[in-house]
Coordinates of C-alpha atoms in Angstrom, one line a residue:
M1 CA 0.0 0.0 0.0
L2 CA 1.3 3.5 -1.0
I3 CA -0.4 6.5 0.4
G4 CA 0.2 10.0 -1.1
P5 CA -1.6 13.3 -1.5
S6 CA -2.4 12.7 -5.1
Y7 CA -1.2 10.9 -8.3
R8 CA -1.1 13.1 -11.3
E9 CA -0.2 11.8 -14.7
A10 CA 0.1 8.4 -13.3
T11 CA 0.2 6.2 -16.5
E12 CA 3.7 4.8 -15.7
L13 CA 2.9 4.5 -12.0
A14 CA -0.2 2.3 -12.8
S15 CA 2.0 -0.1 -14.6
E16 CA 4.5 -0.2 -11.9
L17 CA 1.7 -0.7 -9.3
H18 CA 0.5 -3.8 -11.2
T19 CA 4.0 -5.2 -11.7
H20 CA 4.9 -5.1 -8.0
G21 CA 1.5 -5.9 -6.5
V22 CA 1.0 -2.4 -4.8
S23 CA -2.2 -0.5 -4.3
A24 CA -2.0 3.4 -4.3
W25 CA -4.3 5.4 -2.1
T26 CA -4.7 9.1 -1.8
V27 CA -5.2 10.8 1.5
D28 CA -8.8 11.6 0.4
D29 CA -9.4 7.9 -0.2
L30 CA -8.3 7.0 3.3
C31 CA -10.4 9.9 4.8
A32 CA -13.5 8.8 2.9
L33 CA -13.2 5.3 4.3
L34 CA -12.6 6.4 7.9
E35 CA -15.6 8.9 7.6
A36 CA -17.8 6.0 6.4
G37 CA -16.7 3.7 9.1
S38 CA -15.5 0.9 6.8
D39 CA -14.0 -2.1 8.3
P40 CA -10.9 -4.0 7.0
Y41 CA -13.0 -6.8 5.3
E42 CA -15.1 -4.2 3.4
M43 CA -11.9 -2.4 2.2
R44 CA -10.2 -5.7 1.0
P45 CA -10.9 -5.0 -2.7
L46 CA -9.0 -1.7 -2.4
F47 CA -5.8 -3.5 -1.7
A48 CA -5.6 -5.0 -5.2
P49 CA -2.8 -3.7 -7.3
G50 CA -3.6 -0.4 -8.8
F51 CA -5.3 2.9 -7.6
A52 CA -7.8 2.6 -4.7
S53 CA -9.8 5.5 -6.3
D54 CA -10.6 3.2 -9.2
V55 CA -12.5 0.8 -6.9
L56 CA -13.7 3.2 -4.1
P57 CA -16.9 4.5 -5.8
A58 CA -18.2 0.9 -6.4
L59 CA -17.4 0.0 -2.7
M60 CA -19.2 3.1 -1.4
W61 CA -22.2 2.4 -3.8
E62 CA -22.4 -1.1 -2.5
R63 CA -22.2 0.1 1.1
N64 CA -25.0 2.6 0.6
H65 CA -27.3 0.8 -1.9
G66 CA -26.2 -2.7 -2.3
H67 CA -27.2 -6.2 -0.9
A68 CA -27.0 -5.1 2.8
K69 CA -29.7 -2.4 2.2

């Protein structure tokens, strides 16, 4: 897991994240999960290689409108 303020022009970074099996999170991603009260099990898909911000909207939609509701 890599946490940073933001990732601009991250085309090359995306390739490296997948090559090395690392997820990249912004501070805003982490804050959104903390504010939502997400638990580690729910956040598990965000640890897949790539950008957490690519998966976060689907996770938040599922949390607010998905099967649990």
